[in-house]
């Protein structure tokens, strides 16, 4: 890759970023969604247990 022109390196970097960044955001979104769902589920379980 050392003999590649600068423009080719820039294009490769941009392509990698376009692929990697959305993947990271998807993982973060999944983690946040899972945390929220677990939090709501935990609170609901506590409420159900208190009603008994």
mmCIF file of C-alpha atoms in Angstrom:
data_model
loop_
_atom_site.group_PDB
_atom_site.id
_atom_site.type_symbol
_atom_site.label_atom_id
_atom_site.label_comp_id
_atom_site.label_asym_id
_atom_site.label_seq_id
_atom_site.Cartn_x
_atom_site.Cartn_y
_atom_site.Cartn_z
ATOM 1 C CA UNK A 1 0.000 0.000 0.000
ATOM 2 C CA UNK A 2 3.049 2.285 0.315
ATOM 3 C CA UNK A 3 3.257 2.784 -3.480
ATOM 4 C CA UNK A 4 -0.416 3.780 -3.802
ATOM 5 C CA UNK A 5 -1.294 7.402 -4.697
ATOM 6 C CA UNK A 6 -2.661 9.564 -1.885
ATOM 7 C CA UNK A 7 -6.153 9.783 -3.410
ATOM 8 C CA UNK A 8 -6.464 5.981 -3.419
ATOM 9 C CA UNK A 9 -5.492 5.841 0.268
ATOM 10 C CA UNK A 10 -8.094 8.524 1.083
ATOM 11 C CA UNK A 11 -10.799 6.588 -0.792
ATOM 12 C CA UNK A 12 -9.897 3.362 1.054
ATOM 13 C CA UNK A 13 -10.010 5.154 4.424
ATOM 14 C CA UNK A 14 -13.399 6.692 3.592
ATOM 15 C CA UNK A 15 -14.811 3.312 2.550
ATOM 16 C CA UNK A 16 -13.565 1.716 5.777
ATOM 17 C CA UNK A 17 -15.130 4.531 7.820
ATOM 18 C CA UNK A 18 -18.435 4.204 5.928
ATOM 19 C CA UNK A 19 -18.516 0.495 6.799
ATOM 20 C CA UNK A 20 -17.160 0.613 10.368
ATOM 21 C CA UNK A 21 -18.925 3.692 11.787
ATOM 22 C CA UNK A 22 -22.514 2.499 11.075
ATOM 23 C CA UNK A 23 -21.616 -0.909 12.541
ATOM 24 C CA UNK A 24 -20.410 0.767 15.765
ATOM 25 C CA UNK A 25 -23.572 2.892 15.922
ATOM 26 C CA UNK A 26 -25.732 -0.216 15.419
ATOM 27 C CA UNK A 27 -23.944 -1.982 18.283
ATOM 28 C CA UNK A 28 -24.362 1.080 20.529
ATOM 29 C CA UNK A 29 -28.059 1.354 19.590
ATOM 30 C CA UNK A 30 -28.579 -2.353 20.334
ATOM 31 C CA UNK A 31 -26.818 -2.001 23.702
ATOM 32 C CA UNK A 32 -28.895 1.060 24.662
ATOM 33 C CA UNK A 33 -32.134 -0.599 23.528
ATOM 34 C CA UNK A 34 -31.317 -3.774 25.471
ATOM 35 C CA UNK A 35 -30.501 -1.742 28.599
ATOM 36 C CA UNK A 36 -33.787 0.195 28.348
ATOM 37 C CA UNK A 37 -35.831 -2.972 27.787
ATOM 38 C CA UNK A 38 -34.137 -4.724 30.715
ATOM 39 C CA UNK A 39 -34.682 -1.653 32.908
ATOM 40 C CA UNK A 40 -38.392 -1.466 32.062
ATOM 41 C CA UNK A 41 -38.751 -5.227 32.541
ATOM 42 C CA UNK A 42 -37.056 -5.047 35.947
ATOM 43 C CA UNK A 43 -39.293 -2.184 37.105
ATOM 44 C CA UNK A 44 -42.388 -4.040 35.865
ATOM 45 C CA UNK A 45 -41.348 -7.199 37.732
ATOM 46 C CA UNK A 46 -40.818 -5.178 40.917
ATOM 47 C CA UNK A 47 -44.275 -3.595 40.540
ATOM 48 C CA UNK A 48 -45.912 -6.996 39.964
ATOM 49 C CA UNK A 49 -44.127 -8.459 42.994
ATOM 50 C CA UNK A 50 -45.269 -5.529 45.180
ATOM 51 C CA UNK A 51 -48.919 -5.977 44.150
ATOM 52 C CA UNK A 52 -48.972 -9.578 45.354
#
